[in-house]
PDB file of C-alpha atoms in Angstrom:
ATOM      1  CA  MET A   1     -70.552 -54.449 -49.218  1.00 83.00           C
ATOM      2  CA  SER A   2     -69.719 -53.140 -45.751  1.00 96.00           C
ATOM      3  CA  LYS A   3     -66.467 -51.287 -45.028  1.00 97.00           C
ATOM      4  CA  VAL A   4     -63.783 -52.329 -42.544  1.00 98.00           C
ATOM      5  CA  ILE A   5     -63.122 -49.991 -39.613  1.00 98.00           C
ATOM      6  CA  ASP A   6     -59.500 -49.795 -38.517  1.00 97.00           C
ATOM      7  CA  THR A   7     -59.823 -50.431 -34.779  1.00 96.00           C
ATOM      8  CA  THR A   8     -56.106 -49.701 -34.205  1.00 95.00           C
ATOM      9  CA  LEU A   9     -57.022 -46.015 -34.478  1.00 93.00           C
ATOM     10  CA  VAL A  10     -58.802 -46.373 -31.118  1.00 94.00           C
ATOM     11  CA  PRO A  11     -56.250 -47.492 -28.494  1.00 94.00           C
ATOM     12  CA  GLN A  12     -58.852 -48.052 -25.775  1.00 94.00           C
ATOM     13  CA  TYR A  13     -60.671 -50.686 -27.842  1.00 95.00           C
ATOM     14  CA  PHE A  14     -59.172 -53.859 -26.379  1.00 95.00           C
ATOM     15  CA  GLN A  15     -61.273 -56.577 -28.029  1.00 96.00           C
ATOM     16  CA  ARG A  16     -60.308 -58.688 -31.069  1.00 94.00           C
ATOM     17  CA  PHE A  17     -63.627 -58.759 -32.888  1.00 96.00           C
ATOM     18  CA  PRO A  18     -63.828 -57.586 -36.498  1.00 96.00           C
ATOM     19  CA  VAL A  19     -65.586 -54.244 -36.910  1.00 98.00           C
ATOM     20  CA  ARG A  20     -67.313 -53.062 -40.084  1.00 98.00           C
ATOM     21  CA  VAL A  21     -69.823 -50.361 -41.006  1.00 98.00           C
ATOM     22  CA  HIS A  22     -72.831 -50.719 -43.327  1.00 98.00           C
ATOM     23  CA  LYS A  23     -72.434 -49.363 -46.852  1.00 98.00           C
ATOM     24  CA  ASP A  24     -75.681 -47.390 -46.377  1.00 98.00           C
ATOM     25  CA  GLU A  25     -74.757 -45.974 -42.961  1.00 98.00           C
ATOM     26  CA  PRO A  26     -76.450 -42.581 -43.607  1.00 98.00           C
ATOM     27  CA  VAL A  27     -79.733 -44.374 -44.386  1.00 98.00           C
ATOM     28  CA  VAL A  28     -79.472 -46.476 -41.224  1.00 98.00           C
ATOM     29  CA  GLY A  29     -78.797 -43.301 -39.253  1.00 97.00           C
ATOM     30  CA  GLN A  30     -82.123 -41.911 -40.450  1.00 97.00           C
ATOM     31  CA  GLY A  31     -83.838 -44.679 -38.487  1.00 96.00           C
ATOM     32  CA  SER A  32     -82.148 -44.044 -35.143  1.00 96.00           C
ATOM     33  CA  ASN A  33     -82.473 -40.291 -35.641  1.00 95.00           C
ATOM     34  CA  ALA A  34     -86.223 -40.665 -36.244  1.00 93.00           C
ATOM     35  CA  ALA A  35     -86.573 -42.378 -32.859  1.00 90.00           C
ATOM     36  CA  LEU A  36     -84.582 -39.614 -31.173  1.00 89.00           C
ATOM     37  CA  LYS A  37     -86.700 -36.874 -32.732  1.00 89.00           C
ATOM     38  CA  THR A  38     -89.927 -38.646 -31.748  1.00 83.00           C
ATOM     39  CA  PHE A  39     -88.811 -38.902 -28.113  1.00 80.00           C
ATOM     40  CA  GLU A  40     -87.785 -35.258 -28.051  1.00 81.00           C
ATOM     41  CA  ARG A  41     -91.278 -34.378 -29.250  1.00 79.00           C
ATOM     42  CA  LEU A  42     -93.201 -36.758 -26.975  1.00 73.00           C
ATOM     43  CA  VAL A  43     -91.113 -36.348 -23.830  1.00 70.00           C
ATOM     44  CA  PRO A  44     -89.599 -32.854 -24.097  1.00 66.00           C
ATOM     45  CA  GLU A  45     -88.959 -32.659 -20.350  1.00 63.00           C
ATOM     46  CA  LYS A  46     -86.449 -35.508 -20.519  1.00 67.00           C
ATOM     47  CA  ASP A  47     -82.787 -35.167 -21.445  1.00 65.00           C
ATOM     48  CA  THR A  48     -82.690 -37.707 -24.265  1.00 69.00           C
ATOM     49  CA  ARG A  49     -79.207 -38.980 -25.115  1.00 74.00           C
ATOM     50  CA  SER A  50     -78.543 -40.848 -28.318  1.00 84.00           C
ATOM     51  CA  HIS A  51     -77.536 -44.508 -28.188  1.00 88.00           C
ATOM     52  CA  ALA A  52     -76.416 -44.370 -31.822  1.00 94.00           C
ATOM     53  CA  ILE A  53     -74.156 -41.376 -32.414  1.00 93.00           C
ATOM     54  CA  GLY A  54     -70.437 -42.086 -32.601  1.00 94.00           C
ATOM     55  CA  PRO A  55     -67.349 -40.852 -34.425  1.00 95.00           C
ATOM     56  CA  PHE A  56     -67.236 -43.894 -36.718  1.00 96.00           C
ATOM     57  CA  GLY A  57     -70.915 -43.957 -37.699  1.00 96.00           C
ATOM     58  CA  ASP A  58     -74.330 -45.007 -36.473  1.00 97.00           C
ATOM     59  CA  ALA A  59     -74.214 -47.759 -33.846  1.00 97.00           C
ATOM     60  CA  TYR A  60     -76.687 -49.989 -35.680  1.00 98.00           C
ATOM     61  CA  ALA A  61     -74.841 -49.602 -38.979  1.00 98.00           C
ATOM     62  CA  ILE A  62     -71.782 -50.929 -37.118  1.00 98.00           C
ATOM     63  CA  CYS A  63     -73.621 -53.720 -35.281  1.00 98.00           C
ATOM     64  CA  TYR A  64     -75.505 -54.905 -38.400  1.00 98.00           C
ATOM     65  CA  PRO A  65     -73.062 -54.091 -41.219  1.00 98.00           C
ATOM     66  CA  GLU A  66     -74.213 -56.850 -43.587  1.00 98.00           C
ATOM     67  CA  GLY A  67     -77.970 -56.588 -43.006  1.00 98.00           C
ATOM     68  CA  LYS A  68     -80.567 -55.572 -45.582  1.00 98.00           C
ATOM     69  CA  THR A  69     -80.704 -51.783 -45.623  1.00 98.00           C
ATOM     70  CA  GLU A  70     -84.421 -51.233 -45.007  1.00 98.00           C
ATOM     71  CA  LYS A  71     -84.464 -53.830 -42.250  1.00 98.00           C
ATOM     72  CA  VAL A  72     -81.417 -52.339 -40.545  1.00 98.00           C
ATOM     73  CA  LYS A  73     -82.937 -48.861 -40.769  1.00 98.00           C
ATOM     74  CA  LEU A  74     -86.171 -50.007 -39.115  1.00 97.00           C
ATOM     75  CA  ALA A  75     -84.247 -52.050 -36.547  1.00 97.00           C
ATOM     76  CA  ALA A  76     -82.250 -48.919 -35.708  1.00 97.00           C
ATOM     77  CA  GLU A  77     -85.440 -46.948 -35.124  1.00 94.00           C
ATOM     78  CA  ILE A  78     -87.094 -49.577 -32.944  1.00 93.00           C
ATOM     79  CA  ILE A  79     -84.029 -50.504 -30.877  1.00 94.00           C
ATOM     80  CA  GLU A  80     -83.035 -46.877 -30.368  1.00 93.00           C
ATOM     81  CA  ALA A  81     -86.557 -46.205 -29.111  1.00 87.00           C
ATOM     82  CA  LEU A  82     -86.305 -49.153 -26.717  1.00 86.00           C
ATOM     83  CA  TRP A  83     -82.978 -47.975 -25.295  1.00 85.00           C
ATOM     84  CA  MET A  84     -84.232 -44.405 -24.782  1.00 80.00           C
ATOM     85  CA  TYR A  85     -87.357 -45.826 -23.203  1.00 77.00           C
ATOM     86  CA  ASP A  86     -85.118 -47.859 -20.871  1.00 75.00           C
ATOM     87  CA  ASP A  87     -83.231 -44.714 -19.866  1.00 71.00           C
ATOM     88  CA  ILE A  88     -86.454 -43.246 -18.553  1.00 69.00           C
ATOM     89  CA  ILE A  89     -87.874 -46.478 -17.121  1.00 64.00           C
ATOM     90  CA  GLU A  90     -84.735 -47.107 -15.072  1.00 60.00           C
ATOM     91  CA  ALA A  91     -85.521 -44.016 -13.024  1.00 55.00           C
ATOM     92  CA  LEU A  92     -88.949 -45.372 -12.012  1.00 51.00           C
ATOM     93  CA  PRO A  93     -89.766 -47.707  -9.110  1.00 53.00           C
ATOM     94  CA  GLN A  94     -89.930 -51.330 -10.248  1.00 53.00           C
ATOM     95  CA  GLU A  95     -93.738 -51.689  -9.958  1.00 56.00           C
ATOM     96  CA  GLU A  96     -94.379 -48.565 -12.010  1.00 57.00           C
ATOM     97  CA  ALA A  97     -91.829 -49.667 -14.606  1.00 55.00           C
ATOM     98  CA  ALA A  98     -93.561 -53.044 -14.900  1.00 57.00           C
ATOM     99  CA  LEU A  99     -96.838 -51.303 -15.759  1.00 57.00           C
ATOM    100  CA  GLU A 100     -95.101 -49.319 -18.481  1.00 62.00           C
ATOM    101  CA  HIS A 101     -93.659 -52.530 -19.893  1.00 58.00           C
ATOM    102  CA  ASP A 102     -97.134 -54.061 -20.016  1.00 64.00           C
ATOM    103  CA  THR A 103     -98.292 -51.082 -22.064  1.00 66.00           C
ATOM    104  CA  VAL A 104     -95.486 -51.468 -24.590  1.00 69.00           C
ATOM    105  CA  LYS A 105     -96.023 -55.232 -24.855  1.00 63.00           C
ATOM    106  CA  GLN A 106     -99.683 -54.658 -25.711  1.00 68.00           C
ATOM    107  CA  LEU A 107     -98.720 -52.087 -28.335  1.00 64.00           C
ATOM    108  CA  LEU A 108     -96.200 -54.473 -29.881  1.00 66.00           C
ATOM    109  CA  GLY A 109     -98.902 -57.100 -29.943  1.00 63.00           C
ATOM    110  CA  GLY A 110    -101.030 -54.794 -32.062  1.00 57.00           C
ATOM    111  CA  ASP A 111    -103.436 -54.010 -29.240  1.00 52.00           C
ATOM    112  CA  GLY A 112    -103.129 -50.254 -29.379  1.00 48.00           C
ATOM    113  CA  GLN A 113    -106.749 -49.555 -28.469  1.00 48.00           C
ATOM    114  CA  SER A 114    -106.829 -51.393 -25.153  1.00 45.00           C
ATOM    115  CA  ALA A 115    -103.340 -50.412 -23.974  1.00 46.00           C
ATOM    116  CA  PRO A 116    -103.472 -48.729 -20.549  1.00 44.00           C
ATOM    117  CA  GLY A 117    -102.148 -45.461 -21.941  1.00 42.00           C
ATOM    118  CA  LYS A 118     -99.927 -44.572 -19.018  1.00 44.00           C
ATOM    119  CA  LYS A 119     -98.753 -41.047 -18.334  1.00 45.00           C
ATOM    120  CA  ASN A 120     -95.603 -41.484 -20.398  1.00 50.00           C
ATOM    121  CA  LEU A 121     -96.723 -40.772 -23.954  1.00 52.00           C
ATOM    122  CA  MET A 122     -93.431 -42.197 -25.166  1.00 53.00           C
ATOM    123  CA  THR A 123     -95.031 -45.629 -25.357  1.00 60.00           C
ATOM    124  CA  SER A 124     -96.957 -44.475 -28.417  1.00 66.00           C
ATOM    125  CA  ILE A 125     -93.766 -44.698 -30.469  1.00 70.00           C
ATOM    126  CA  PHE A 126     -94.172 -48.474 -30.464  1.00 75.00           C
ATOM    127  CA  ARG A 127     -97.771 -48.492 -31.704  1.00 75.00           C
ATOM    128  CA  ASP A 128     -97.036 -49.280 -35.353  1.00 84.00           C
ATOM    129  CA  ALA A 129     -93.654 -50.980 -34.912  1.00 85.00           C
ATOM    130  CA  ALA A 130     -95.005 -54.510 -35.286  1.00 87.00           C
ATOM    131  CA  ALA A 131     -97.016 -53.691 -38.416  1.00 89.00           C
ATOM    132  CA  ARG A 132     -94.012 -52.073 -40.099  1.00 92.00           C
ATOM    133  CA  MET A 133     -91.826 -55.078 -39.339  1.00 93.00           C
ATOM    134  CA  ILE A 134     -94.412 -57.530 -40.645  1.00 94.00           C
ATOM    135  CA  ALA A 135     -94.745 -55.490 -43.842  1.00 95.00           C
ATOM    136  CA  LEU A 136     -91.014 -56.044 -44.480  1.00 95.00           C
ATOM    137  CA  ASP A 137     -90.901 -59.661 -43.357  1.00 95.00           C
ATOM    138  CA  PRO A 138     -94.166 -61.506 -42.547  1.00 94.00           C
ATOM    139  CA  LYS A 139     -92.288 -64.717 -41.744  1.00 90.00           C
ATOM    140  CA  GLY A 140     -89.577 -63.493 -39.394  1.00 93.00           C
ATOM    141  CA  ALA A 141     -91.138 -60.423 -37.773  1.00 95.00           C
ATOM    142  CA  PRO A 142     -93.443 -62.243 -35.298  1.00 93.00           C
ATOM    143  CA  TRP A 143     -90.467 -64.102 -33.837  1.00 93.00           C
ATOM    144  CA  VAL A 144     -88.519 -60.879 -33.249  1.00 93.00           C
ATOM    145  CA  ILE A 145     -91.575 -59.136 -31.786  1.00 89.00           C
ATOM    146  CA  ASP A 146     -92.025 -62.000 -29.323  1.00 89.00           C
ATOM    147  CA  THR A 147     -88.354 -61.661 -28.399  1.00 88.00           C
ATOM    148  CA  VAL A 148     -88.802 -57.963 -27.594  1.00 84.00           C
ATOM    149  CA  LYS A 149     -91.871 -58.708 -25.482  1.00 82.00           C
ATOM    150  CA  GLN A 150     -89.939 -61.399 -23.620  1.00 81.00           C
ATOM    151  CA  TYR A 151     -87.135 -58.911 -22.928  1.00 78.00           C
ATOM    152  CA  LEU A 152     -89.596 -56.424 -21.478  1.00 74.00           C
ATOM    153  CA  THR A 153     -90.844 -59.150 -19.122  1.00 73.00           C
ATOM    154  CA  GLU A 154     -87.338 -60.181 -18.057  1.00 70.00           C
ATOM    155  CA  TYR A 155     -85.842 -56.696 -17.824  1.00 62.00           C
ATOM    156  CA  ASP A 156     -87.583 -55.814 -14.578  1.00 57.00           C
ATOM    157  CA  GLY A 157     -88.103 -59.362 -13.412  1.00 56.00           C
ATOM    158  CA  ASN A 158     -86.523 -58.621 -10.036  1.00 61.00           C
ATOM    159  CA  ASP A 159     -85.033 -55.866  -7.924  1.00 68.00           C
ATOM    160  CA  LYS A 160     -82.401 -58.087  -6.365  1.00 81.00           C
ATOM    161  CA  VAL A 161     -79.112 -56.774  -5.048  1.00 86.00           C
ATOM    162  CA  TYR A 162     -76.386 -59.041  -6.463  1.00 91.00           C
ATOM    163  CA  GLU A 163     -73.244 -59.749  -4.437  1.00 92.00           C
ATOM    164  CA  ASP A 164     -71.700 -62.490  -6.599  1.00 96.00           C
ATOM    165  CA  ILE A 165     -70.286 -61.662 -10.034  1.00 96.00           C
ATOM    166  CA  GLU A 166     -71.212 -65.009 -11.600  1.00 95.00           C
ATOM    167  CA  GLU A 167     -74.813 -64.780 -10.430  1.00 95.00           C
ATOM    168  CA  TYR A 168     -74.948 -61.167 -11.560  1.00 94.00           C
ATOM    169  CA  ALA A 169     -73.467 -61.942 -14.987  1.00 93.00           C
ATOM    170  CA  THR A 170     -76.150 -64.581 -15.582  1.00 91.00           C
ATOM    171  CA  PHE A 171     -78.825 -62.015 -14.780  1.00 89.00           C
ATOM    172  CA  ARG A 172     -77.166 -59.239 -16.762  1.00 89.00           C
ATOM    173  CA  THR A 173     -76.971 -61.344 -19.914  1.00 87.00           C
ATOM    174  CA  LEU A 174     -80.781 -61.186 -19.995  1.00 79.00           C
ATOM    175  CA  ASN A 175     -81.079 -57.654 -18.664  1.00 78.00           C
ATOM    176  CA  VAL A 176     -78.571 -55.979 -20.992  1.00 85.00           C
ATOM    177  CA  GLY A 177     -80.711 -56.481 -24.095  1.00 88.00           C
ATOM    178  CA  PHE A 178     -78.528 -59.038 -25.846  1.00 94.00           C
ATOM    179  CA  ARG A 179     -81.609 -61.052 -26.803  1.00 92.00           C
ATOM    180  CA  ILE A 180     -82.969 -58.036 -28.666  1.00 93.00           C
ATOM    181  CA  MET A 181     -79.709 -57.157 -30.401  1.00 96.00           C
ATOM    182  CA  SER A 182     -79.047 -60.732 -31.524  1.00 97.00           C
ATOM    183  CA  SER A 183     -82.599 -61.377 -32.727  1.00 96.00           C
ATOM    184  CA  PHE A 184     -82.585 -58.202 -34.829  1.00 97.00           C
ATOM    185  CA  MET A 185     -79.194 -59.284 -36.184  1.00 98.00           C
ATOM    186  CA  GLN A 186     -80.796 -62.500 -37.412  1.00 97.00           C
ATOM    187  CA  TRP A 187     -83.826 -60.621 -38.731  1.00 97.00           C
ATOM    188  CA  THR A 188     -81.780 -58.160 -40.792  1.00 98.00           C
ATOM    189  CA  LEU A 189     -79.981 -61.099 -42.443  1.00 98.00           C
ATOM    190  CA  ASP A 190     -82.876 -63.569 -42.697  1.00 96.00           C
ATOM    191  CA  ILE A 191     -81.043 -66.077 -40.498  1.00 96.00           C
ATOM    192  CA  TYR A 192     -83.679 -68.227 -38.836  1.00 94.00           C
ATOM    193  CA  LEU A 193     -82.354 -71.205 -36.921  1.00 95.00           C
ATOM    194  CA  ASP A 194     -84.494 -74.318 -36.601  1.00 94.00           C
ATOM    195  CA  GLU A 195     -84.850 -76.218 -33.331  1.00 95.00           C
ATOM    196  CA  GLU A 196     -81.790 -78.397 -33.912  1.00 95.00           C
ATOM    197  CA  GLU A 197     -79.624 -75.444 -34.937  1.00 96.00           C
ATOM    198  CA  THR A 198     -80.771 -73.478 -31.924  1.00 95.00           C
ATOM    199  CA  GLU A 199     -79.770 -76.354 -29.670  1.00 96.00           C
ATOM    200  CA  ILE A 200     -76.264 -76.765 -31.086  1.00 96.00           C
ATOM    201  CA  THR A 201     -75.584 -73.008 -30.910  1.00 97.00           C
ATOM    202  CA  LYS A 202     -77.000 -72.385 -27.425  1.00 96.00           C
ATOM    203  CA  GLU A 203     -73.616 -72.468 -25.654  1.00 97.00           C
ATOM    204  CA  PHE A 204     -72.167 -70.010 -28.184  1.00 98.00           C
ATOM    205  CA  TYR A 205     -75.257 -67.830 -27.791  1.00 97.00           C
ATOM    206  CA  ALA A 206     -74.892 -67.740 -23.991  1.00 96.00           C
ATOM    207  CA  ALA A 207     -71.179 -66.946 -24.289  1.00 97.00           C
ATOM    208  CA  SER A 208     -71.968 -64.092 -26.678  1.00 98.00           C
ATOM    209  CA  GLY A 209     -74.500 -62.644 -24.262  1.00 97.00           C
ATOM    210  CA  ARG A 210     -71.951 -62.691 -21.452  1.00 97.00           C
ATOM    211  CA  VAL A 211     -69.497 -60.737 -23.601  1.00 97.00           C
ATOM    212  CA  MET A 212     -72.071 -58.053 -24.387  1.00 97.00           C
ATOM    213  CA  ALA A 213     -73.165 -57.792 -20.749  1.00 96.00           C
ATOM    214  CA  LEU A 214     -69.650 -57.344 -19.370  1.00 97.00           C
ATOM    215  CA  THR A 215     -68.514 -55.059 -22.192  1.00 97.00           C
ATOM    216  CA  ASN A 216     -71.507 -52.783 -21.791  1.00 94.00           C
ATOM    217  CA  ASP A 217     -70.971 -52.571 -18.031  1.00 96.00           C
ATOM    218  CA  TYR A 218     -67.282 -51.767 -18.467  1.00 97.00           C
ATOM    219  CA  TRP A 219     -67.854 -48.858 -20.849  1.00 96.00           C
ATOM    220  CA  SER A 220     -71.046 -47.457 -19.325  1.00 93.00           C
ATOM    221  CA  TRP A 221     -69.831 -47.328 -15.712  1.00 94.00           C
ATOM    222  CA  GLU A 222     -68.389 -43.797 -15.785  1.00 91.00           C
ATOM    223  CA  MET A 223     -71.764 -42.493 -16.948  1.00 89.00           C
ATOM    224  CA  GLU A 224     -73.959 -44.747 -14.827  1.00 87.00           C
ATOM    225  CA  LYS A 225     -72.257 -44.112 -11.504  1.00 87.00           C
ATOM    226  CA  LYS A 226     -73.362 -40.468 -11.706  1.00 82.00           C
ATOM    227  CA  GLU A 227     -77.032 -41.296 -12.322  1.00 74.00           C
ATOM    228  CA  SER A 228     -79.880 -41.507  -9.843  1.00 58.00           C
ATOM    229  CA  VAL A 229     -81.895 -44.755  -9.868  1.00 58.00           C
ATOM    230  CA  ASP A 230     -85.073 -45.200  -7.812  1.00 48.00           C
ATOM    231  CA  ARG A 231     -84.506 -48.918  -7.188  1.00 50.00           C
ATOM    232  CA  GLU A 232     -83.386 -50.884  -4.148  1.00 52.00           C
ATOM    233  CA  ALA A 233     -80.915 -52.724  -6.361  1.00 53.00           C
ATOM    234  CA  GLY A 234     -79.338 -49.466  -7.512  1.00 61.00           C
ATOM    235  CA  ILE A 235     -77.250 -49.381 -10.701  1.00 74.00           C
ATOM    236  CA  ARG A 236     -77.051 -52.628 -12.658  1.00 84.00           C
ATOM    237  CA  ASN A 237     -73.319 -52.925 -13.302  1.00 93.00           C
ATOM    238  CA  ALA A 238     -70.628 -55.535 -12.736  1.00 96.00           C
ATOM    239  CA  ILE A 239     -68.096 -53.064 -11.327  1.00 96.00           C
ATOM    240  CA  PRO A 240     -69.861 -52.297  -8.015  1.00 95.00           C
ATOM    241  CA  VAL A 241     -70.631 -56.029  -7.634  1.00 96.00           C
ATOM    242  CA  VAL A 242     -66.924 -56.840  -7.924  1.00 97.00           C
ATOM    243  CA  MET A 243     -65.967 -53.959  -5.626  1.00 97.00           C
ATOM    244  CA  LYS A 244     -68.185 -55.356  -2.902  1.00 95.00           C
ATOM    245  CA  GLN A 245     -67.501 -59.066  -3.437  1.00 97.00           C
ATOM    246  CA  PHE A 246     -63.705 -58.790  -3.460  1.00 97.00           C
ATOM    247  CA  SER A 247     -63.260 -55.580  -1.409  1.00 97.00           C
ATOM    248  CA  LEU A 248     -61.626 -53.782  -4.344  1.00 97.00           C
ATOM    249  CA  ASN A 249     -61.392 -50.090  -5.055  1.00 98.00           C
ATOM    250  CA  GLU A 250     -63.061 -48.773  -8.208  1.00 96.00           C
ATOM    251  CA  LYS A 251     -59.920 -48.783 -10.368  1.00 97.00           C
ATOM    252  CA  ALA A 252     -59.060 -52.369  -9.466  1.00 98.00           C
ATOM    253  CA  ALA A 253     -62.642 -53.483 -10.010  1.00 98.00           C
ATOM    254  CA  LYS A 254     -62.637 -51.973 -13.528  1.00 97.00           C
ATOM    255  CA  LEU A 255     -59.484 -53.931 -14.366  1.00 97.00           C
ATOM    256  CA  PHE A 256     -61.081 -57.075 -12.941  1.00 98.00           C
ATOM    257  CA  VAL A 257     -64.180 -56.649 -15.120  1.00 98.00           C
ATOM    258  CA  LYS A 258     -62.004 -55.906 -18.144  1.00 98.00           C
ATOM    259  CA  GLY A 259     -60.238 -59.212 -17.530  1.00 98.00           C
ATOM    260  CA  LEU A 260     -63.553 -61.042 -17.256  1.00 98.00           C
ATOM    261  CA  THR A 261     -64.553 -59.513 -20.593  1.00 98.00           C
ATOM    262  CA  VAL A 262     -61.378 -60.701 -22.316  1.00 97.00           C
ATOM    263  CA  GLU A 263     -61.852 -64.188 -20.862  1.00 97.00           C
ATOM    264  CA  ALA A 264     -65.484 -64.274 -22.021  1.00 97.00           C
ATOM    265  CA  GLU A 265     -64.455 -63.202 -25.525  1.00 98.00           C
ATOM    266  CA  GLU A 266     -61.839 -65.949 -25.704  1.00 98.00           C
ATOM    267  CA  ASN A 267     -64.463 -68.537 -24.798  1.00 98.00           C
ATOM    268  CA  MET A 268     -66.872 -67.142 -27.390  1.00 98.00           C
ATOM    269  CA  TRP A 269     -64.201 -67.339 -30.107  1.00 97.00           C
ATOM    270  CA  LYS A 270     -63.417 -70.964 -29.254  1.00 98.00           C
ATOM    271  CA  LEU A 271     -67.067 -71.984 -29.399  1.00 98.00           C
ATOM    272  CA  GLY A 272     -67.626 -70.052 -32.624  1.00 97.00           C
ATOM    273  CA  LEU A 273     -64.660 -71.626 -34.394  1.00 96.00           C
ATOM    274  CA  ALA A 274     -65.836 -75.091 -33.372  1.00 96.00           C
ATOM    275  CA  LEU A 275     -69.298 -74.397 -34.791  1.00 97.00           C
ATOM    276  CA  LYS A 276     -67.853 -73.129 -38.061  1.00 95.00           C
ATOM    277  CA  GLU A 277     -65.830 -76.318 -38.483  1.00 93.00           C
ATOM    278  CA  THR A 278     -68.828 -78.601 -38.107  1.00 84.00           C
ATOM    279  CA  GLY A 279     -71.889 -76.520 -38.932  1.00 77.00           C
ATOM    280  CA  SER A 280     -73.837 -75.652 -42.054  1.00 91.00           C
ATOM    281  CA  ASP A 281     -73.420 -72.490 -44.128  1.00 94.00           C
ATOM    282  CA  LYS A 282     -76.290 -71.007 -42.124  1.00 96.00           C
ATOM    283  CA  ILE A 283     -74.475 -71.701 -38.851  1.00 96.00           C
ATOM    284  CA  LYS A 284     -71.258 -70.214 -40.228  1.00 97.00           C
ATOM    285  CA  ASN A 285     -73.135 -67.074 -41.274  1.00 97.00           C
ATOM    286  CA  TYR A 286     -74.765 -66.929 -37.848  1.00 98.00           C
ATOM    287  CA  VAL A 287     -71.388 -67.156 -36.062  1.00 98.00           C
ATOM    288  CA  ASP A 288     -69.715 -64.570 -38.311  1.00 98.00           C
ATOM    289  CA  SER A 289     -72.644 -62.180 -37.899  1.00 98.00           C
ATOM    290  CA  MET A 290     -72.588 -62.587 -34.109  1.00 98.00           C
ATOM    291  CA  LEU A 291     -68.884 -61.746 -34.085  1.00 98.00           C
ATOM    292  CA  LEU A 292     -69.626 -58.592 -36.068  1.00 98.00           C
ATOM    293  CA  LEU A 293     -72.463 -57.714 -33.684  1.00 98.00           C
ATOM    294  CA  LEU A 294     -70.212 -58.049 -30.638  1.00 98.00           C
ATOM    295  CA  GLY A 295     -67.438 -56.167 -32.401  1.00 98.00           C
ATOM    296  CA  GLY A 296     -69.798 -53.373 -33.365  1.00 98.00           C
ATOM    297  CA  SER A 297     -71.352 -53.136 -29.915  1.00 97.00           C
ATOM    298  CA  GLY A 298     -68.029 -53.074 -28.075  1.00 97.00           C
ATOM    299  CA  PHE A 299     -66.272 -50.745 -30.506  1.00 97.00           C
ATOM    300  CA  TRP A 300     -69.136 -48.265 -30.526  1.00 96.00           C
ATOM    301  CA  SER A 301     -69.229 -48.305 -26.705  1.00 95.00           C
ATOM    302  CA  SER A 302     -65.490 -47.639 -26.550  1.00 96.00           C
ATOM    303  CA  THR A 303     -65.764 -44.534 -28.762  1.00 95.00           C
ATOM    304  CA  ALA A 304     -69.273 -43.105 -28.345  1.00 92.00           C
ATOM    305  CA  PRO A 305     -69.793 -39.713 -26.678  1.00 90.00           C
ATOM    306  CA  ARG A 306     -72.582 -41.243 -24.589  1.00 87.00           C
ATOM    307  CA  TYR A 307     -70.074 -43.235 -22.536  1.00 88.00           C
ATOM    308  CA  ASN A 308     -66.789 -41.460 -23.118  1.00 82.00           C
ATOM    309  CA  GLU A 309     -67.392 -37.719 -22.802  1.00 69.00           C
ATOM    310  CA  VAL A 310     -67.619 -38.110 -19.031  1.00 49.00           C
ATOM    311  CA  GLN A 311     -64.138 -39.642 -18.976  1.00 44.00           C
ATOM    312  CA  LYS A 312     -62.366 -36.733 -20.673  1.00 42.00           C
TER     313      LYS A 312
END
């Protein structure tokens, strides 16, 4: 049984989602730590920052508090590797990044021999990821692996400079990695929606992705604005989009994005409650687990050193 985290102890956490931590949090932390250690060994010249460390526990133990322990541990290792990989990829020109993504997609497809083997040895961390997932869950693993490959295709799908917050938010919902986080959530709990269930939950799913996109942008901005990105589009974040679109200063733009996040959460809650009133037990579990995922993601972002040390 997971444990409740008292979010009132963190005044800056402004969302209403429930937040819990996995009963085997130390075990889950072994997974994300393994990814960190592998990157430090393979890419020692890079300053690798953890996406999992926080004062209330491992990020993935908070995002997937009810998941099966071994699945959550492996999910933590794979997702942490993907996020650290993204940190490095973001600094590359788009065309070079696309080639790296092709390498990883081949590795995830089990084609380790014919993968291009680009200069960044970090891609080797993904070589056995698919096989390990399939060993735990032959039925569900292929679906999640396809989801990760789709994300890698979409992530650098364009280098467009966005000047409209609604257009940007639609893009960012795909780019932020929500598809990965939500699919691993389902995988850790064995929640597999059929075609009809997917259709009736699609509006809730889209609303959930918008919440994660805006929340991540809000909390990561102080860190991201100091980073160098070799892309025409620059930093992918809602705050500079709002600054430009509405001629706002940075402080006002942050408040604007915070308001958009609260509005998006309200819409997600409404859609989720409606689904729980009419849906099956599987749908109810799906909605409750998505709420925990969004709560875990937002709460971790509001407290983690990765985003908050720069604001002290």
